Coordinates of C-alpha atoms and ligand atoms in Angstrom, one line a residue:
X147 CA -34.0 -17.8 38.9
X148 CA -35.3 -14.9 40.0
X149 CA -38.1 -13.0 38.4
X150 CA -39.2 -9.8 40.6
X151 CA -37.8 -7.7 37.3
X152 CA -39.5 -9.6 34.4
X153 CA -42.5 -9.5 36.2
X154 CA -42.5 -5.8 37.5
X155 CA -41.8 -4.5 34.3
X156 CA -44.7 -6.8 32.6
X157 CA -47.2 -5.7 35.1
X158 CA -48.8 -2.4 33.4
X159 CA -49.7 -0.7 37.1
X160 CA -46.4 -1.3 38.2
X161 CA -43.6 2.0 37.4
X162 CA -40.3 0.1 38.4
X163 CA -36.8 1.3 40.0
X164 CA -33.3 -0.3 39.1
X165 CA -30.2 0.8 40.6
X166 CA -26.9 0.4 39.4
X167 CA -24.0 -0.4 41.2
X168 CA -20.0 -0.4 40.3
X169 CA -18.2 -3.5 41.7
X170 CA -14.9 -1.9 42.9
X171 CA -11.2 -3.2 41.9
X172 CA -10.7 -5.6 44.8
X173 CA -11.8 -8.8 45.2
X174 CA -12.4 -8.3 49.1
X175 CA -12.5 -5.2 52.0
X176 CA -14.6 -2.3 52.3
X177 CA -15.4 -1.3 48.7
X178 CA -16.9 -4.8 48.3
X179 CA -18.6 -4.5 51.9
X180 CA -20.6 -1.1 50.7
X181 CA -22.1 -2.9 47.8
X182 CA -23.1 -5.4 49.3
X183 CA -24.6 -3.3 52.1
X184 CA -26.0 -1.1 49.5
X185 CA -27.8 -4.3 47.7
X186 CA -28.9 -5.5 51.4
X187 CA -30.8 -2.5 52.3
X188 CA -32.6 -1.9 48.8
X189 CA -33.6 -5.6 49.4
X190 CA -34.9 -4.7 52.7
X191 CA -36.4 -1.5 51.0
X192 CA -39.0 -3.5 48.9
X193 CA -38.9 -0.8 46.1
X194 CA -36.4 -1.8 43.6
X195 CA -37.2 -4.3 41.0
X196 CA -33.5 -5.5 40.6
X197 CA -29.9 -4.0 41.0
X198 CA -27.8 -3.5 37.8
X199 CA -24.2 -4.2 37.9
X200 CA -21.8 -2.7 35.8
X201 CA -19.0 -4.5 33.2
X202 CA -15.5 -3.5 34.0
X203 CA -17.3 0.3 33.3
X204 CA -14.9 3.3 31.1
X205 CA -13.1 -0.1 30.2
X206 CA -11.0 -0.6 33.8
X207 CA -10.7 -3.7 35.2
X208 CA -13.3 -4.0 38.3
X209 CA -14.4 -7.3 39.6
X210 CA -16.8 -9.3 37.9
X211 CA -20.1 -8.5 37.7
X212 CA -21.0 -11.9 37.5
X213 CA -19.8 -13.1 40.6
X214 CA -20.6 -9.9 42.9
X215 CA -24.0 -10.3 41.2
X216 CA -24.3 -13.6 42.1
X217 CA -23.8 -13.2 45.7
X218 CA -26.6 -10.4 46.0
X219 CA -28.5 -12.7 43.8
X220 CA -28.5 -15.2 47.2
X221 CA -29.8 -12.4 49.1
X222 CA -32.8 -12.9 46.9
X223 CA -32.0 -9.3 45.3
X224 CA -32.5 -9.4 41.4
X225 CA -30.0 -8.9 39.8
X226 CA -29.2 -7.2 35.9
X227 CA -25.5 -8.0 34.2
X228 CA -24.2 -5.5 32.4
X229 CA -22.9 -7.7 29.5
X230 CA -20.7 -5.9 26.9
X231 CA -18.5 -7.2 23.8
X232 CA -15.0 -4.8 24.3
X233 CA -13.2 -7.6 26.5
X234 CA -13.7 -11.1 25.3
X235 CA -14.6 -12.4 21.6
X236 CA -18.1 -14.3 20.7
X237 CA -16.1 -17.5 21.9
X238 CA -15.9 -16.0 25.1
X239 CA -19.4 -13.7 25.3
X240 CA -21.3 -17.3 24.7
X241 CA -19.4 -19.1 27.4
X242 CA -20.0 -16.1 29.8
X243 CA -23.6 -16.3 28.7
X244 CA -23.7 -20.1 29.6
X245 CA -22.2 -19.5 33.2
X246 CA -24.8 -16.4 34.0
X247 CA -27.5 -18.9 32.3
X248 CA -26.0 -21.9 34.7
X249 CA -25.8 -19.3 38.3
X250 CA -29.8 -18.2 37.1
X251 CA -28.7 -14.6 35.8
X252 CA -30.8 -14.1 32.5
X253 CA -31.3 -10.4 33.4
X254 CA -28.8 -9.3 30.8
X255 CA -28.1 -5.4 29.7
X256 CA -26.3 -6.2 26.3
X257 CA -24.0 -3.4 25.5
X258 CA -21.5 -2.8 22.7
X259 CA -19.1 -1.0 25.9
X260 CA -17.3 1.6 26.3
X261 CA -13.6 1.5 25.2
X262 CA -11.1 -0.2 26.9
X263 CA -9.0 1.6 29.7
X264 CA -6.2 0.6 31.3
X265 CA -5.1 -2.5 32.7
X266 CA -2.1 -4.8 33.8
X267 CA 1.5 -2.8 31.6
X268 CA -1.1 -0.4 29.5
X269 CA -4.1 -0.2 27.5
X270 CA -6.2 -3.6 26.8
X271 CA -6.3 -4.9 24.0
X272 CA -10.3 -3.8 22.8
X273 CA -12.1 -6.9 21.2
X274 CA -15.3 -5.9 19.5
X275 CA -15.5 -9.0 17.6
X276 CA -19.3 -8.5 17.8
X277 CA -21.6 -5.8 18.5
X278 CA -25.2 -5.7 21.1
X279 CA -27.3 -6.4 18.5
X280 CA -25.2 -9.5 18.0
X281 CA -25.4 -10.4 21.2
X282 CA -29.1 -10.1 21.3
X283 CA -29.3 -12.6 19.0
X284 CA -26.5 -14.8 20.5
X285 CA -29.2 -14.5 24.0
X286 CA -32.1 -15.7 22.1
X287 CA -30.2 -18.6 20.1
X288 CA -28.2 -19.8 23.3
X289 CA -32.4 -19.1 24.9
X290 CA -33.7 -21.8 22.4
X291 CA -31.2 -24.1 23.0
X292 CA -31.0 -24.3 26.6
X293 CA -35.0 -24.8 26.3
X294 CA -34.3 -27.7 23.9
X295 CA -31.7 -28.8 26.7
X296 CA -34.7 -28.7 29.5
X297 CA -34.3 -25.5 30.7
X298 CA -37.2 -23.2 30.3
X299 CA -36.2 -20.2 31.4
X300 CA -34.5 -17.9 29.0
X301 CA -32.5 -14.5 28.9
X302 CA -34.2 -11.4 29.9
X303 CA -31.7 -9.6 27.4
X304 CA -32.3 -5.4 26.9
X305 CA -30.5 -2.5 25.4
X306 CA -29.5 0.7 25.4
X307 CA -30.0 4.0 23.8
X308 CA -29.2 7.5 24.0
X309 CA -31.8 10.0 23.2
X310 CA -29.1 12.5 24.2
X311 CA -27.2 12.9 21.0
X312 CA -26.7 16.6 19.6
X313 CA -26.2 16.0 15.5
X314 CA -28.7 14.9 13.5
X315 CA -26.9 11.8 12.3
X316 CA -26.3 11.0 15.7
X317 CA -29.7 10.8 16.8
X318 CA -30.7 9.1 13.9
X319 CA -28.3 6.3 14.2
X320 CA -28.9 5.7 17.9
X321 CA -32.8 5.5 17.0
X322 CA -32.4 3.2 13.9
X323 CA -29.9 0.9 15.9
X324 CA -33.0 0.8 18.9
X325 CA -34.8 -0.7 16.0
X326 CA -32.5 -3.0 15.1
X327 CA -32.0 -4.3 18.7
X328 CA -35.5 -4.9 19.2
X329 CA -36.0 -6.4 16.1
X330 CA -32.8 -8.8 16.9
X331 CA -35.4 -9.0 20.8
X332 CA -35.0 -6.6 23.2
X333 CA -36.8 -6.6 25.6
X334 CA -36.5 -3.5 27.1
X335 CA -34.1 0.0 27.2
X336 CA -32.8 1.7 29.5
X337 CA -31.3 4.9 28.4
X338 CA -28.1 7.3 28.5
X339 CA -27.7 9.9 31.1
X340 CA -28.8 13.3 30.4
X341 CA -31.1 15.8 31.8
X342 CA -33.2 17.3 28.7
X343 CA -36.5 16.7 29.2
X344 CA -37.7 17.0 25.8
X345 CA -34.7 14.6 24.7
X346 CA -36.8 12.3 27.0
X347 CA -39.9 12.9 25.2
X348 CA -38.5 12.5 22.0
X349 CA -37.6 9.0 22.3
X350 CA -41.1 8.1 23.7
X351 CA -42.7 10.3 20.7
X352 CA -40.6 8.1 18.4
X353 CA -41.2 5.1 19.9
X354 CA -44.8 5.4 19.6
X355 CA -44.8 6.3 16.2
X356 CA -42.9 3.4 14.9
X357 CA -44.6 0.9 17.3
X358 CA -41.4 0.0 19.2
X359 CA -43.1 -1.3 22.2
X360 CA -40.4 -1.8 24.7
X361 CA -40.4 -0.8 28.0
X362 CA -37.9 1.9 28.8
X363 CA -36.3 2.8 31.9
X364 CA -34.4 6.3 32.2
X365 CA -31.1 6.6 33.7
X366 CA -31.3 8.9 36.7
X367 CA -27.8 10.1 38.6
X368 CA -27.2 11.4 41.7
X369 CA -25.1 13.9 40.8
X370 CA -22.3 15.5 42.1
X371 CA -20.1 18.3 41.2
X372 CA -16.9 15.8 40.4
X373 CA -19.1 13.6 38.5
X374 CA -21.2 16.7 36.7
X375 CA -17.9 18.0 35.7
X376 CA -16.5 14.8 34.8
X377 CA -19.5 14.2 32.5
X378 CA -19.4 18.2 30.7
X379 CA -15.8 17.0 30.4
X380 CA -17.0 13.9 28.5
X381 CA -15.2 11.5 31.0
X382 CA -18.4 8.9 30.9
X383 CA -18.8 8.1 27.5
X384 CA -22.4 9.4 26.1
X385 CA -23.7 11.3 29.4
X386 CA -24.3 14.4 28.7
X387 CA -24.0 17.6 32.1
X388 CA -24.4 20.7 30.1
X389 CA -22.2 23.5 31.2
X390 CA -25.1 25.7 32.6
X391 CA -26.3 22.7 34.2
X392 CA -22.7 22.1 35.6
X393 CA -23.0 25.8 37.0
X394 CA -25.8 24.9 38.9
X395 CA -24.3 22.2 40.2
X396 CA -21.2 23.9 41.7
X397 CA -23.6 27.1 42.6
X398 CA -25.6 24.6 44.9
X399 CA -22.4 22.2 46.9
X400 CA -21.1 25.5 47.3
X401 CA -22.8 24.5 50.8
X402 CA -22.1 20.6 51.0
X403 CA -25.4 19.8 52.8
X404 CA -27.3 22.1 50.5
X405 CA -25.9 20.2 47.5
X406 CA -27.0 16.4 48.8
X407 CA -30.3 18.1 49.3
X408 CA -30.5 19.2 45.7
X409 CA -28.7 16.3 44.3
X410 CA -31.6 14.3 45.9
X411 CA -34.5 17.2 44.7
X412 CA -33.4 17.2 41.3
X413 CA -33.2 12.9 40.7
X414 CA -36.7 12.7 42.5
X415 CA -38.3 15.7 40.4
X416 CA -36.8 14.2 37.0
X417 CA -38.2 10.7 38.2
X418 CA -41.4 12.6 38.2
X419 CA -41.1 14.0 34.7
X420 CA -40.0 10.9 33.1
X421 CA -43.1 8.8 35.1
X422 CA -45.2 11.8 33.2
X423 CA -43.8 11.2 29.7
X424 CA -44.6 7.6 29.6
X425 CA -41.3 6.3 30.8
X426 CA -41.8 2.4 32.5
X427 CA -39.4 3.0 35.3
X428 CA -36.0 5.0 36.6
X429 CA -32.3 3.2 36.5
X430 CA -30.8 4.9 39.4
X431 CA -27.3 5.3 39.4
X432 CA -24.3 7.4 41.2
X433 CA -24.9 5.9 44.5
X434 CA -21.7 4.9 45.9
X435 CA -21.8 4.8 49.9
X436 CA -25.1 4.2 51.0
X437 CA -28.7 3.4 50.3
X438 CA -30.3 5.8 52.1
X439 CA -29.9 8.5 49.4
X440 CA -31.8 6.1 47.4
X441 CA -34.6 6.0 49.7
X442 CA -35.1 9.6 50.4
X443 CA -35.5 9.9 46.8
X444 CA -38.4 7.4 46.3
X445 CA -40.5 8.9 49.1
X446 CA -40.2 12.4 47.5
X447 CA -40.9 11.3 44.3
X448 CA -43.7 9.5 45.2
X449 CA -45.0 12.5 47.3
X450 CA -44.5 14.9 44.5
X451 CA -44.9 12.6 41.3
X452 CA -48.5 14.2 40.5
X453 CA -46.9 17.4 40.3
X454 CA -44.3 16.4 37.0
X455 CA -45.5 19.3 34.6
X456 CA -44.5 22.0 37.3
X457 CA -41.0 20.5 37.1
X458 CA -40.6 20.5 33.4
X459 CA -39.1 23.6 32.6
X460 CA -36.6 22.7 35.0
X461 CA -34.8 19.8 32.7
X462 CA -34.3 22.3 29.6
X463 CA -30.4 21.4 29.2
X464 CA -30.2 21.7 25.6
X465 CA -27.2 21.1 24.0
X466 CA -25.3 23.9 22.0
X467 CA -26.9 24.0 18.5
X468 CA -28.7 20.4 19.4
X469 CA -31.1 18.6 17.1
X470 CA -34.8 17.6 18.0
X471 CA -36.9 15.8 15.9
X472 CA -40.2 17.4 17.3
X473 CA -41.1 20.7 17.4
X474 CA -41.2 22.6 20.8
X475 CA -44.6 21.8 22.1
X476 CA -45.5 20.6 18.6
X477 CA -48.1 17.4 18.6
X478 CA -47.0 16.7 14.8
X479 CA -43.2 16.0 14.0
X480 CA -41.3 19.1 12.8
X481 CA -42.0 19.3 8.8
X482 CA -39.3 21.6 8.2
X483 CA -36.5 20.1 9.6
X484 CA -37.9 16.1 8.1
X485 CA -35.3 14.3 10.6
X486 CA -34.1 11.9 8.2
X487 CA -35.4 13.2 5.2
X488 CA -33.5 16.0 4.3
X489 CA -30.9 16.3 1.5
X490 CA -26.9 16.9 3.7
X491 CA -24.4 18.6 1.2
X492 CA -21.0 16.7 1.0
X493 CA -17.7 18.0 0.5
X494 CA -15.6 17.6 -2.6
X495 CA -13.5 15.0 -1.5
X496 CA -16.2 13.6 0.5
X497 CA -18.2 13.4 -2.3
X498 CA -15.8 11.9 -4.7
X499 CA -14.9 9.4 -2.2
X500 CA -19.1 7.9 -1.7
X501 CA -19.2 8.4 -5.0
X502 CA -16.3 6.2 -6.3
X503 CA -17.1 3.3 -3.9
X504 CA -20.8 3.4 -4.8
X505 CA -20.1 3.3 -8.6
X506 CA -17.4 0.1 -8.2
X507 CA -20.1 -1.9 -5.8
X508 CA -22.8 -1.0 -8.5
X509 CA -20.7 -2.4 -11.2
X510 CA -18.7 -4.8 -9.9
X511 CA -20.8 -6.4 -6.8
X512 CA -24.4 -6.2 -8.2
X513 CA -25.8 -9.4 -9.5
X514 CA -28.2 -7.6 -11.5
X515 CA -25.4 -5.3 -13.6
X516 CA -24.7 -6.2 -16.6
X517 CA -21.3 -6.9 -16.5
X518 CA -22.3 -9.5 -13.6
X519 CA -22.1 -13.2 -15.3
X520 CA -18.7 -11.9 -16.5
X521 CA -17.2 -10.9 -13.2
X522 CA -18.7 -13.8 -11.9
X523 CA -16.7 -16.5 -14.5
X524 CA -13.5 -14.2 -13.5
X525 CA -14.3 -14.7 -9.9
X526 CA -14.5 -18.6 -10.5
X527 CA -11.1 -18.9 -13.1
X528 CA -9.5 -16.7 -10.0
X529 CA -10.5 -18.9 -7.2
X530 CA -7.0 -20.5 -6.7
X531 CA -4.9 -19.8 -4.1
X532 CA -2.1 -18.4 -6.0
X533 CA -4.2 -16.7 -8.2
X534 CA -6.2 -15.3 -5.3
X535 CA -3.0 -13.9 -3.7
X536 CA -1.8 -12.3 -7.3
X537 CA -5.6 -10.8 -7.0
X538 CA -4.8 -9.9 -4.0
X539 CA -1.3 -8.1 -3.9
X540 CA -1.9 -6.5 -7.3
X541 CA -5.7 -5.4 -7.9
X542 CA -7.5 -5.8 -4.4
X543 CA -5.3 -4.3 -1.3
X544 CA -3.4 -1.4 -2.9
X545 CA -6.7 0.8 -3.9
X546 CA -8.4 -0.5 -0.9
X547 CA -5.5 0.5 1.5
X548 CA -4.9 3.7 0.0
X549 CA -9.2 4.7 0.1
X550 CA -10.5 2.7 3.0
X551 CA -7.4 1.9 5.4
X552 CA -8.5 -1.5 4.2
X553 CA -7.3 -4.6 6.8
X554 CA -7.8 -7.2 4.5
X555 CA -10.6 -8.5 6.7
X556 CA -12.4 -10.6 3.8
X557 CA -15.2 -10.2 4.6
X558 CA -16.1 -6.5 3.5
X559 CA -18.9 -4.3 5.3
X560 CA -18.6 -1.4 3.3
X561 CA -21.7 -1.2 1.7
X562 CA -23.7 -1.2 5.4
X563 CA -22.0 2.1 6.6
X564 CA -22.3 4.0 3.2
X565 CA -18.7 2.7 2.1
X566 CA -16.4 3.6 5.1
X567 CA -15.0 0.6 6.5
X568 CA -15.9 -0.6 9.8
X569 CA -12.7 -2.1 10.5
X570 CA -10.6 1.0 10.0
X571 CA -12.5 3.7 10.5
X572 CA -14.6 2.3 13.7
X573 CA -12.5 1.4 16.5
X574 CA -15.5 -0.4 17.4
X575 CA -15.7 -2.2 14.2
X576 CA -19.5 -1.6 14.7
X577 CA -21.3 -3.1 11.6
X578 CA -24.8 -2.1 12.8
X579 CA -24.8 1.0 13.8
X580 CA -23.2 3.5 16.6
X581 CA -22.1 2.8 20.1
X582 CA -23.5 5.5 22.7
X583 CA -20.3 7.0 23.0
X584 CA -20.3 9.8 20.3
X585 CA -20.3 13.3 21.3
X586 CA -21.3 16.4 19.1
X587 CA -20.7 14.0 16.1
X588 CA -17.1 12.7 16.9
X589 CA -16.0 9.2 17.7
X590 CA -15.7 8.6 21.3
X591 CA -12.6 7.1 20.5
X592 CA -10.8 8.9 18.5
X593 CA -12.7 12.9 19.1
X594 CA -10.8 14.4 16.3
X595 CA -12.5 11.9 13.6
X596 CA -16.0 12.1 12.8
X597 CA -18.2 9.1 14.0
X598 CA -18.5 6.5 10.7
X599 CA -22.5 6.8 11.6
X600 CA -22.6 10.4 11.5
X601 CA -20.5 9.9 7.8
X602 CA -22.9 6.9 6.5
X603 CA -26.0 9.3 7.1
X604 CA -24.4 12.1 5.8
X605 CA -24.1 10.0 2.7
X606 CA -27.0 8.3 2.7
X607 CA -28.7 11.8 3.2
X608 CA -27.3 12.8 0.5
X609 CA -28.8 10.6 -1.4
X610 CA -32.2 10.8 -0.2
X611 CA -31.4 7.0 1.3
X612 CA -31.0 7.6 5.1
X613 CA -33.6 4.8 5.8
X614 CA -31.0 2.5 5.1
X615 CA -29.4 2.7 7.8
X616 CA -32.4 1.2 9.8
X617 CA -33.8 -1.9 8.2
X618 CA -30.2 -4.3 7.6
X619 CA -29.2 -6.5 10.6
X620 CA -25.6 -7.1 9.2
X621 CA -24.1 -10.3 10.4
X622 CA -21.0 -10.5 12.3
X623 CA -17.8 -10.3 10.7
X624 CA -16.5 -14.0 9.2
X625 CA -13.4 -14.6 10.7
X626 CA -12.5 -17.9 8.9
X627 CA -12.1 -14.9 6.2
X628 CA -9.4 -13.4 7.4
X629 CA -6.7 -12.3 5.1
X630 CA -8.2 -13.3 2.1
X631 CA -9.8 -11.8 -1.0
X632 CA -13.3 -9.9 -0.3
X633 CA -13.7 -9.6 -3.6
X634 CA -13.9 -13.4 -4.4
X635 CA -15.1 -14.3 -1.1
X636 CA -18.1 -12.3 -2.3
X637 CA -18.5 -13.4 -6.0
X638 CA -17.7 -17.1 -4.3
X639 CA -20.8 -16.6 -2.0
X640 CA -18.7 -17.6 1.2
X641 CA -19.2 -13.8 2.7
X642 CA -21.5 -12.4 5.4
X643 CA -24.3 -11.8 2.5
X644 CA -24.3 -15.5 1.1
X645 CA -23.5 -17.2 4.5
X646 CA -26.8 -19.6 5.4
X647 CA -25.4 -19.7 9.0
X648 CA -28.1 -19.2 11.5
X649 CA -27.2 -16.3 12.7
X650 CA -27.2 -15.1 9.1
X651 CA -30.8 -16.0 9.0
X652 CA -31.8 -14.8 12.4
X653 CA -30.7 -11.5 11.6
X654 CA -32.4 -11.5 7.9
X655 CA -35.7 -12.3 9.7
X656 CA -35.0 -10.2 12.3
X657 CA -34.9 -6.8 10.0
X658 CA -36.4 -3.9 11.6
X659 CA -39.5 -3.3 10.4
X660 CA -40.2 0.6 10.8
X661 CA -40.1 2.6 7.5
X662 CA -39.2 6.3 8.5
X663 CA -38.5 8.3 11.6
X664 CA -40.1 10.2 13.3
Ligands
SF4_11 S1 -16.7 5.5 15.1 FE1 -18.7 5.9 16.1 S2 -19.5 3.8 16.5 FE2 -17.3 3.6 16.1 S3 -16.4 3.8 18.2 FE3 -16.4 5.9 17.3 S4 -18.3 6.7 18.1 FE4 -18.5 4.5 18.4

């Protein structure tokens, strides 16, 4: 295996490039030819640590990242997999892992993924059966065992976060989930696409703070006006191209050669800001023909990188009415706005709803109530199977259908996403946290719903409990539970929370550790 990336990114004198590239949808011809030229030349370059390739990305099927990799991997090119759980359940993530593991591809980006496009007759079916901090841990367990098996070398398995998010909540839940991926080992981030400086520095501010020491690359595209406008039209899931920014963009390709000129300008300038702010490295990405681009950029960002203050104010792309945890210019976090920490009103029904759910789990689910040996005994008399279906069909699914859109998934993960349900509300079915696809609060999915993150921490907020949301690791989802009672599969101690599976323990030790943000 290959190591030029580990080792770049561990040596402290070293500020690293990746660059990302999109196999195409054919398995052979030109579009194949071009990557492969691309990866050829950034070989012969010397400069880049590793190329990245991307996983079927929007959710369309490409060709494997895996095997494209894999050639450019003989060129002697390191290579990073995008790895992401929409297309293929833990069955099929773990075998996946064992093949990259078996070609010597550990350089893993582990990714929850976008949604899935379309394919063959229509839209894919979207899998989700676990999440990336899952996967993290399903790297480091399959890591331990192929070491026990003789083979020392384990995954290189990072993450990814966007700093770029414009509610509160958002932010919040992409930070708190950082935590929990690096917690579940991460070992490093690269992030989202945006162009707001001080969303940069924010992450790096907050990182610090909470002692989340991993190395973080920032995403840096060469962009266009097709792709800026794609992106302010939110056609690439999380990146975010601002309209005045987008004006910009079209004011300067109004002259074509002028444009490449400041397409190039603008990456190396923000490759210079980001060096400044502490960032590790640059992920380059939007090259598509050639590799020159690529090169011009390094030498004028190594020619102007002393110069990254002067070209601050020129990545101020706030978003309309966008949160920041810091103030402008401010060394100390912002004591009025208390990211986290402040008290969110709730509707009425909104209200009613938390408040319901959080009243029933306090009674009815809390070994310490009470009323707890009782609904324990019941539990045990109703643990038959016709009794559990009578259970079922009269008292459990009918006021769970009606208030959570409940799937009868048995194994309930309410109580981690402030009582919404992560099977019906999350088309994700995200149990630790949000994907990066959220935009102004919304699912990515579904834009006229709200994000179940941005809900939970609503909630939570309202409580004065938003920390919550960053110390679980929830285990996946049980499927063996399928279609039966959550309520006795909890009192029975065969759910998620009683489950002495390893991975159940992995992610109990692996807890974030951080108390509050900032
Ligand atoms: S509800 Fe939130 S976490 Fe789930 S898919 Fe939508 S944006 Fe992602």
């Amino acid at each position: 295996m290959l190591r030029v990336f580990q080792n770049d990114l561990s040596d402290p004198d070293h500020f690293l490039v990746t660059l990302e590239l999109v196999p195409g949808r054919e398995s052979s011809g030109r579009a194949i030819d071009t990557v492969m030229d691309i990866a050829k030349d950034a070989f012969s370059d010397g400069r880049i640590s590793a190329v990245s390739m991307t996983d079927n990305p929007g959710g369309n099927p490409s060709l494997s990242p895996d095997v494209l990799g894999s050639r450019i991997f003989q060129l002697g090119m390191d290579v990073i997999v995008h790895f992401t759980c929409r297309d293929m359940n833990r069955v099929g993530l773990e075998s996946r892992a064992l093949q990259l593991a078996m070609m010597g591809m550990k350089n893993i980006l582990a990714l929850t993924g976008d949604y899935s496009g379309r394919g063959f007759g229509g839209q894919g079916a979207p899998v989700f059966d676990i999440g990336s901090v899952h996967l993290q841990i399903l790297l480091g367990m399959l890591s331990e065992r192929m070491a026990e098996a003789g083979d020392p070398d384990e995954f290189f398995a990072g993450c990814a976060v966007s700093p770029f998010k414009q509610a509160e909540g958002e932010c919040f839940a992409q930070y708190a989930k950082l935590c929990r991926k690096a917690a579940a080992g991460a070992k490093f981030v690269i992030t989202q696409l945006g162009y707001d400086a001080r969303k940069f520095e924010e992450l790096i501010r907050i990182m610090d703070r909470r002692g989340l020491k991993l190395p973080a690359l920032a995403s840096i595209y060469v962009l266009t006006p097709g792709a800026a406008r794609m992106m302010h039209n939110g056609g690439v899931p999380g990146a975010v191209v601002t309209r005045p920014l987008l004006d910009r963009i079209e004011a300067e390709w109004r002259n074509k050669a002028d444009g490449r000129e400041a397409a190039v300008e603008r990456a190396a300038r923000l490759a210079a800001v980001v060096k400044g702010l502490g960032y590790k490295g640059i992920h380059i990405g939007g090259i598509h023909r050639r590799f020159d681009k690529v090169g011009r950029i390094l030498d004028r960002f190594e020619a102007i990188s002393d110069q990254w203050t002067d070209f601050l104010p020129q990545f101020d792309y706030p978003q309309p009415g966008g949160f920041y945890a810091f103030e402008d210019g401010a060394e100390e976090p912002d004591a009025a706005s208390g990211f986290g920490q402040r008290h969110v009103h709730l509707g009425f029904l909104e209200s009613a709803h938390y408040r319901l759910h959080k009243t029933a789990h306090d009674v009815f689910f809390n070994p310490q109530h009470p009323l707890a040996p009782l609904v324990k005994k019941a539990a045990a008399a109703l643990d038959t199977p016709k009794r559990e279906h009578a259970l079922l069909t009269i008292l459990e699914d009918p006021p769970k259908k009606l208030l959570l859109g409940c799937r009868r998934c048995g194994d309930c993960g309410i109580q981690h996403v402030g009582f919404l349900c992560p099977e019906s509300d999350c088309p994700k079915h995200t149990r630790n946290g949000a994907c990066g696809g959220s935009d102004g609060g919304r699912c990515e999915v579904f834009p006229d719903r709200p994000c179940i993150w941005q809900r939970a921490y609503n909630r939570l907020s309202h409580d004065g409990k938003a920390d919550a949301l960053i110390h679980d690791c929830v285990p996946p989802r049980m499927w063996e539970l399928d279609q039966t009672s959550a309520w006795l599969n909890f009192h029975r101690k065969r759910d998620h929370q009683s489950a002495s599976t390893d991975i159940a323990n992995r992610c109990a030790a692996g807890r974030c550790q951080i108390g509050k943000f900032p």
